[in-house]
Amino acid sequence: MRWAPTFATHALGYAIGAVVLGGILGTVGWLLFTSVPFNYMVIGMAVLALGYGAHQLGFLRMPYPQRRAQVPHDARFRFSSPVIGLLYGYALGMNYMTYVQTPILYIVTGVALFCGGIVDIKAAIAIIAVFNIGRCLPVAVNFLPIKNVTVQAWLARTQERAVEVDGFLLLSVATASLVLLAL
């Protein structure tokens, strides 16, 4: 329980990151995509998802624009644990400030942009918030009676399969979107 304040500030950092990134994406989407037909948005996102699905499975090389590092580790020695939790959560919650292993981030970004244009800015924030919840939940494993080294070993063993599942999901959702759009 001594880590509860750090986890709480970490989750708060993710929430702040979702509001900032989602707000920016929603605003840009509102400015750029309010007059783009929905069908074109779906086709664009499906093509992007097909490309990144092929990328994950090793068939195609796609750009991966993001910082190829995690948060600065020296911060751990300069601040208290709750402050570090907040800083790490915010950097991770902004998504592009740290390394994200899945290109699903780009699909989520596109959906948030388009939702800002066709729904509203709050929808874009909600989309990024849901993505961030998924990124924040693994930290909650620290509340379980499992050693960190056990979790890290499991992650290392399953990373390759996760990339394959990621590629499969991207290709499947893209294909289903295009089929549904054609009906």
Tab-separated table of N, CA, C and O in Angstrom, residues 43-124:
chain	number	residue	atom	x	y	z
A	43	ILE	N	-12.052	4.788	-44.803
A	43	ILE	CA	-11.111	4.242	-45.790
A	43	ILE	C	-9.678	4.620	-45.420
A	43	ILE	O	-8.778	3.779	-45.444
A	44	GLY	N	-9.463	5.876	-45.041
A	44	GLY	CA	-8.123	6.313	-44.649
A	44	GLY	C	-7.589	5.541	-43.457
A	44	GLY	O	-6.435	5.087	-43.460
A	45	MET	N	-8.423	5.370	-42.442
A	45	MET	CA	-7.985	4.635	-41.249
A	45	MET	C	-7.759	3.159	-41.567
A	45	MET	O	-6.823	2.545	-41.052
A	46	ALA	N	-8.601	2.581	-42.423
A	46	ALA	CA	-8.445	1.171	-42.784
A	46	ALA	C	-7.152	0.952	-43.559
A	46	ALA	O	-6.427	-0.025	-43.303
A	47	VAL	N	-6.842	1.843	-44.482
A	47	VAL	CA	-5.585	1.719	-45.245
A	47	VAL	C	-4.387	1.841	-44.302
A	47	VAL	O	-3.418	1.078	-44.403
A	48	LEU	N	-4.463	2.789	-43.381
A	48	LEU	CA	-3.389	2.941	-42.400
A	48	LEU	C	-3.251	1.688	-41.535
A	48	LEU	O	-2.142	1.203	-41.294
A	49	ALA	N	-4.371	1.142	-41.095
A	49	ALA	CA	-4.337	-0.074	-40.275
A	49	ALA	C	-3.812	-1.266	-41.067
A	49	ALA	O	-3.069	-2.091	-40.534
A	50	LEU	N	-4.167	-1.367	-42.334
A	50	LEU	CA	-3.614	-2.444	-43.173
A	50	LEU	C	-2.097	-2.308	-43.282
A	50	LEU	O	-1.370	-3.298	-43.172
A	51	GLY	N	-1.638	-1.092	-43.485
A	51	GLY	CA	-0.191	-0.867	-43.582
A	51	GLY	C	0.532	-1.235	-42.307
A	51	GLY	O	1.550	-1.937	-42.333
A	52	TYR	N	0.008	-0.797	-41.169
A	52	TYR	CA	0.671	-1.111	-39.907
A	52	TYR	C	0.493	-2.568	-39.497
A	52	TYR	O	1.359	-3.138	-38.834
A	53	GLY	N	-0.598	-3.194	-39.905
A	53	GLY	CA	-0.742	-4.630	-39.669
A	53	GLY	C	0.316	-5.405	-40.441
A	53	GLY	O	0.959	-6.315	-39.900
A	54	ALA	N	0.515	-5.035	-41.698
A	54	ALA	CA	1.573	-5.673	-42.508
A	54	ALA	C	2.952	-5.366	-41.926
A	54	ALA	O	3.849	-6.213	-41.946
A	55	HIS	N	3.108	-4.172	-41.380
A	55	HIS	CA	4.367	-3.795	-40.730
A	55	HIS	C	4.644	-4.705	-39.529
A	55	HIS	O	5.759	-5.207	-39.367
A	56	GLN	N	3.632	-4.919	-38.695
A	56	GLN	CA	3.806	-5.758	-37.512
A	56	GLN	C	4.162	-7.199	-37.874
A	56	GLN	O	4.879	-7.860	-37.132
A	57	LEU	N	3.645	-7.662	-38.995
A	57	LEU	CA	3.925	-9.043	-39.401
A	57	LEU	C	5.177	-9.154	-40.272
A	57	LEU	O	5.521	-10.235	-40.733
A	58	GLY	N	5.853	-8.027	-40.511
A	58	GLY	CA	7.120	-8.049	-41.221
A	58	GLY	C	7.020	-8.010	-42.736
A	58	GLY	O	8.009	-8.263	-43.427
A	59	PHE	N	5.855	-7.692	-43.275
A	59	PHE	CA	5.681	-7.665	-44.724
A	59	PHE	C	5.944	-6.301	-45.341
A	59	PHE	O	6.123	-6.192	-46.555
A	60	LEU	N	5.914	-5.258	-44.549
A	60	LEU	CA	5.997	-3.895	-45.063
A	60	LEU	C	6.682	-3.031	-44.017
A	60	LEU	O	6.503	-3.251	-42.812
A	61	ARG	N	7.457	-2.081	-44.454
A	61	ARG	CA	8.111	-1.160	-43.519
A	61	ARG	C	7.319	0.153	-43.504
A	61	ARG	O	7.136	0.787	-44.539
A	62	MET	N	6.833	0.527	-42.334
A	62	MET	CA	6.058	1.755	-42.160
A	62	MET	C	6.804	2.684	-41.192
A	62	MET	O	7.534	2.204	-40.324
A	63	PRO	N	6.605	3.985	-41.323
A	63	PRO	CA	7.252	4.910	-40.372
A	63	PRO	C	6.692	4.712	-38.966
A	63	PRO	O	5.534	4.365	-38.795
A	64	TYR	N	7.527	4.931	-38.004
A	64	TYR	CA	7.161	4.750	-36.606
A	64	TYR	C	7.556	6.005	-35.834
A	64	TYR	O	8.489	5.987	-35.041
A	65	PRO	N	6.873	7.133	-36.077
A	65	PRO	CA	7.301	8.409	-35.478
A	65	PRO	C	6.983	8.523	-33.992
A	65	PRO	O	5.839	8.694	-33.612
A	66	GLN	N	8.003	8.366	-33.195
A	66	GLN	CA	7.891	8.582	-31.759
A	66	GLN	C	9.282	8.569	-31.156
A	66	GLN	O	10.240	8.178	-31.813
A	67	ARG	N	9.369	9.001	-29.952
A	67	ARG	CA	10.647	8.998	-29.237
A	67	ARG	C	10.976	7.555	-28.898
A	67	ARG	O	10.190	6.862	-28.271
A	68	ARG	N	12.142	7.085	-29.296
A	68	ARG	CA	12.505	5.682	-29.118
A	68	ARG	C	13.123	5.409	-27.745
A	68	ARG	O	14.064	4.641	-27.608
A	69	ALA	N	12.616	6.049	-26.726
A	69	ALA	CA	13.123	5.842	-25.372
A	69	ALA	C	11.956	5.946	-24.401
A	69	ALA	O	10.886	6.422	-24.752
A	70	GLN	N	12.197	5.509	-23.207
A	70	GLN	CA	11.191	5.684	-22.172
A	70	GLN	C	11.486	6.970	-21.429
A	70	GLN	O	12.328	7.761	-21.842
A	71	VAL	N	10.822	7.166	-20.337
A	71	VAL	CA	11.001	8.387	-19.567
A	71	VAL	C	12.412	8.436	-18.990
A	71	VAL	O	13.050	7.398	-18.813
A	72	PRO	N	12.948	9.630	-18.698
A	72	PRO	CA	14.309	9.737	-18.167
A	72	PRO	C	14.415	9.093	-16.783
A	72	PRO	O	13.710	9.476	-15.854
A	73	HIS	N	15.296	8.131	-16.665
A	73	HIS	CA	15.402	7.383	-15.412
A	73	HIS	C	16.096	8.165	-14.304
A	73	HIS	O	15.940	7.849	-13.140
A	74	ASP	N	16.854	9.201	-14.659
A	74	ASP	CA	17.518	9.973	-13.611
A	74	ASP	C	16.525	10.764	-12.769
A	74	ASP	O	16.857	11.202	-11.668
A	75	ALA	N	15.297	10.931	-13.266
A	75	ALA	CA	14.268	11.650	-12.494
A	75	ALA	C	13.968	10.918	-11.190
A	75	ALA	O	13.565	11.545	-10.205
A	76	ARG	N	14.194	9.608	-11.184
A	76	ARG	CA	13.909	8.832	-9.969
A	76	ARG	C	14.735	9.292	-8.773
A	76	ARG	O	14.352	9.075	-7.639
A	77	PHE	N	15.858	9.915	-9.035
A	77	PHE	CA	16.743	10.328	-7.954
A	77	PHE	C	16.552	11.794	-7.565
A	77	PHE	O	17.127	12.265	-6.602
A	78	ARG	N	15.732	12.512	-8.318
A	78	ARG	CA	15.574	13.944	-8.074
A	78	ARG	C	14.267	14.313	-7.384
A	78	ARG	O	14.140	15.414	-6.870
A	79	PHE	N	13.266	13.422	-7.412
A	79	PHE	CA	11.941	13.773	-6.897
A	79	PHE	C	11.411	12.670	-6.002
A	79	PHE	O	11.893	11.543	-6.020
A	80	SER	N	10.354	12.997	-5.239
A	80	SER	CA	9.689	11.987	-4.416
A	80	SER	C	8.915	11.024	-5.323
A	80	SER	O	8.611	11.350	-6.469
A	81	SER	N	8.571	9.878	-4.785
A	81	SER	CA	7.867	8.857	-5.576
A	81	SER	C	6.551	9.348	-6.175
A	81	SER	O	6.291	9.106	-7.357
A	82	PRO	N	5.690	10.053	-5.428
A	82	PRO	CA	4.448	10.533	-6.054
A	82	PRO	C	4.698	11.522	-7.197
A	82	PRO	O	3.995	11.496	-8.203
A	83	VAL	N	5.707	12.371	-7.067
A	83	VAL	CA	6.030	13.316	-8.146
A	83	VAL	C	6.547	12.545	-9.359
A	83	VAL	O	6.168	12.831	-10.499
A	84	ILE	N	7.382	11.561	-9.115
A	84	ILE	CA	7.888	10.730	-10.206
A	84	ILE	C	6.733	10.005	-10.886
A	84	ILE	O	6.666	9.937	-12.119
A	85	GLY	N	5.805	9.467	-10.090
A	85	GLY	CA	4.629	8.805	-10.659
A	85	GLY	C	3.847	9.736	-11.563
A	85	GLY	O	3.427	9.351	-12.657
A	86	LEU	N	3.649	10.983	-11.131
A	86	LEU	CA	2.931	11.970	-11.934
A	86	LEU	C	3.693	12.274	-13.229
A	86	LEU	O	3.103	12.270	-14.309
A	87	LEU	N	4.990	12.512	-13.127
A	87	LEU	CA	5.794	12.830	-14.311
A	87	LEU	C	5.818	11.669	-15.302
A	87	LEU	O	5.648	11.867	-16.509
A	88	TYR	N	6.039	10.468	-14.790
A	88	TYR	CA	6.049	9.290	-15.660
A	88	TYR	C	4.675	9.095	-16.301
A	88	TYR	O	4.566	8.818	-17.488
A	89	GLY	N	3.624	9.210	-15.507
A	89	GLY	CA	2.270	9.040	-16.034
A	89	GLY	C	1.952	10.056	-17.107
A	89	GLY	O	1.364	9.723	-18.141
A	90	TYR	N	2.352	11.305	-16.895
A	90	TYR	CA	2.096	12.333	-17.895
A	90	TYR	C	2.866	12.048	-19.186
A	90	TYR	O	2.298	12.099	-20.280
A	91	ALA	N	4.156	11.733	-19.071
A	91	ALA	CA	4.961	11.446	-20.268
A	91	ALA	C	4.407	10.238	-21.017
A	91	ALA	O	4.276	10.266	-22.240
A	92	LEU	N	4.046	9.206	-20.281
A	92	LEU	CA	3.470	8.018	-20.918
A	92	LEU	C	2.077	8.309	-21.463
A	92	LEU	O	1.697	7.815	-22.521
A	93	GLY	N	1.303	9.141	-20.773
A	93	GLY	CA	-0.045	9.486	-21.200
A	93	GLY	C	-0.091	10.375	-22.427
A	93	GLY	O	-1.090	10.415	-23.140
A	94	MET	N	0.989	11.076	-22.693
A	94	MET	CA	1.078	11.875	-23.919
A	94	MET	C	1.416	10.982	-25.120
A	94	MET	O	1.349	11.427	-26.257
A	95	ASN	N	1.794	9.758	-24.878
A	95	ASN	CA	2.015	8.694	-25.853
A	95	ASN	C	3.172	8.929	-26.819
A	95	ASN	O	3.938	8.024	-27.054
A	96	TYR	N	3.321	10.083	-27.384
A	96	TYR	CA	4.397	10.323	-28.350
A	96	TYR	C	5.686	10.785	-27.684
A	96	TYR	O	6.698	10.938	-28.343
A	97	MET	N	5.668	10.997	-26.389
A	97	MET	CA	6.871	11.414	-25.664
A	97	MET	C	7.693	10.212	-25.219
A	97	MET	O	8.798	10.375	-24.719
A	98	THR	N	7.138	9.027	-25.363
A	98	THR	CA	7.830	7.801	-24.954
A	98	THR	C	7.623	6.744	-26.032
A	98	THR	O	6.843	6.923	-26.964
A	99	TYR	N	8.290	5.634	-25.870
A	99	TYR	CA	8.187	4.534	-26.824
A	99	TYR	C	6.925	3.723	-26.558
A	99	TYR	O	6.665	3.315	-25.443
A	100	VAL	N	6.137	3.531	-27.598
A	100	VAL	CA	4.949	2.686	-27.533
A	100	VAL	C	5.189	1.539	-28.510
A	100	VAL	O	5.476	1.763	-29.682
A	101	GLN	N	5.069	0.308	-28.045
A	101	GLN	CA	5.419	-0.841	-28.868
A	101	GLN	C	4.401	-1.178	-29.945
A	101	GLN	O	4.688	-1.981	-30.807
A	102	THR	N	3.249	-0.605	-29.905
A	102	THR	CA	2.225	-0.969	-30.872
A	102	THR	C	1.865	0.208	-31.776
A	102	THR	O	1.664	1.325	-31.294
A	103	PRO	N	1.751	-0.038	-33.087
A	103	PRO	CA	1.308	1.033	-33.978
A	103	PRO	C	-0.194	1.295	-33.872
A	103	PRO	O	-0.702	2.169	-34.561
A	104	ILE	N	-0.885	0.571	-33.012
A	104	ILE	CA	-2.295	0.876	-32.774
A	104	ILE	C	-2.420	2.325	-32.296
A	104	ILE	O	-3.436	2.972	-32.521
A	105	LEU	N	-1.352	2.853	-31.704
A	105	LEU	CA	-1.334	4.258	-31.298
A	105	LEU	C	-1.681	5.169	-32.473
A	105	LEU	O	-2.421	6.139	-32.305
A	106	TYR	N	-1.189	4.867	-33.657
A	106	TYR	CA	-1.450	5.730	-34.813
A	106	TYR	C	-2.906	5.628	-35.260
A	106	TYR	O	-3.486	6.609	-35.713
A	107	ILE	N	-3.493	4.462	-35.116
A	107	ILE	CA	-4.909	4.295	-35.458
A	107	ILE	C	-5.751	5.061	-34.437
A	107	ILE	O	-6.694	5.777	-34.797
A	108	VAL	N	-5.411	4.928	-33.168
A	108	VAL	CA	-6.122	5.655	-32.112
A	108	VAL	C	-5.989	7.161	-32.341
A	108	VAL	O	-6.963	7.910	-32.186
A	109	THR	N	-4.796	7.599	-32.718
A	109	THR	CA	-4.584	9.024	-33.012
A	109	THR	C	-5.493	9.481	-34.149
A	109	THR	O	-6.147	10.527	-34.060
A	110	GLY	N	-5.540	8.697	-35.228
A	110	GLY	CA	-6.396	9.044	-36.365
A	110	GLY	C	-7.860	9.079	-35.992
A	110	GLY	O	-8.599	9.992	-36.394
A	111	VAL	N	-8.298	8.107	-35.218
A	111	VAL	CA	-9.705	8.071	-34.792
A	111	VAL	C	-10.012	9.291	-33.921
A	111	VAL	O	-11.066	9.918	-34.072
A	112	ALA	N	-9.085	9.652	-33.030
A	112	ALA	CA	-9.304	10.837	-32.198
A	112	ALA	C	-9.370	12.098	-33.056
A	112	ALA	O	-10.213	12.971	-32.818
A	113	LEU	N	-8.504	12.194	-34.056
A	113	LEU	CA	-8.552	13.342	-34.977
A	113	LEU	C	-9.908	13.421	-35.673
A	113	LEU	O	-10.546	14.479	-35.699
A	114	PHE	N	-10.318	12.309	-36.242
A	114	PHE	CA	-11.581	12.302	-36.980
A	114	PHE	C	-12.773	12.538	-36.064
A	114	PHE	O	-13.725	13.209	-36.440
A	115	CYS	N	-12.732	11.991	-34.854
A	115	CYS	CA	-13.834	12.215	-33.907
A	115	CYS	C	-13.917	13.681	-33.513
A	115	CYS	O	-15.007	14.197	-33.296
A	116	GLY	N	-12.777	14.339	-33.424
A	116	GLY	CA	-12.792	15.774	-33.156
A	116	GLY	C	-13.510	16.528	-34.259
A	116	GLY	O	-14.150	17.547	-34.017
A	117	GLY	N	-13.430	15.996	-35.480
A	117	GLY	CA	-14.084	16.640	-36.612
A	117	GLY	C	-15.543	16.290	-36.762
A	117	GLY	O	-16.345	17.126	-37.172
A	118	ILE	N	-15.921	15.047	-36.436
A	118	ILE	CA	-17.312	14.645	-36.685
A	118	ILE	C	-18.167	14.573	-35.420
A	118	ILE	O	-19.383	14.618	-35.503
A	119	VAL	N	-17.561	14.435	-34.263
A	119	VAL	CA	-18.337	14.366	-33.019
A	119	VAL	C	-18.053	15.643	-32.222
A	119	VAL	O	-18.754	16.620	-32.357
A	120	ASP	N	-17.020	15.589	-31.383
A	120	ASP	CA	-16.562	16.780	-30.674
A	120	ASP	C	-15.224	16.496	-30.008
A	120	ASP	O	-14.726	15.377	-30.042
A	121	ILE	N	-14.656	17.498	-29.408
A	121	ILE	CA	-13.331	17.385	-28.795
A	121	ILE	C	-13.363	16.420	-27.614
A	121	ILE	O	-12.413	15.674	-27.386
A	122	LYS	N	-14.480	16.394	-26.872
A	122	LYS	CA	-14.589	15.480	-25.725
A	122	LYS	C	-14.469	14.018	-26.166
A	122	LYS	O	-13.912	13.192	-25.447
A	123	ALA	N	-14.971	13.690	-27.344
A	123	ALA	CA	-14.863	12.319	-27.857
A	123	ALA	C	-13.402	11.972	-28.123
A	123	ALA	O	-12.967	10.847	-27.837
A	124	ALA	N	-12.655	12.907	-28.645
A	124	ALA	CA	-11.225	12.670	-28.895
A	124	ALA	C	-10.485	12.441	-27.577
A	124	ALA	O	-9.638	11.544	-27.476
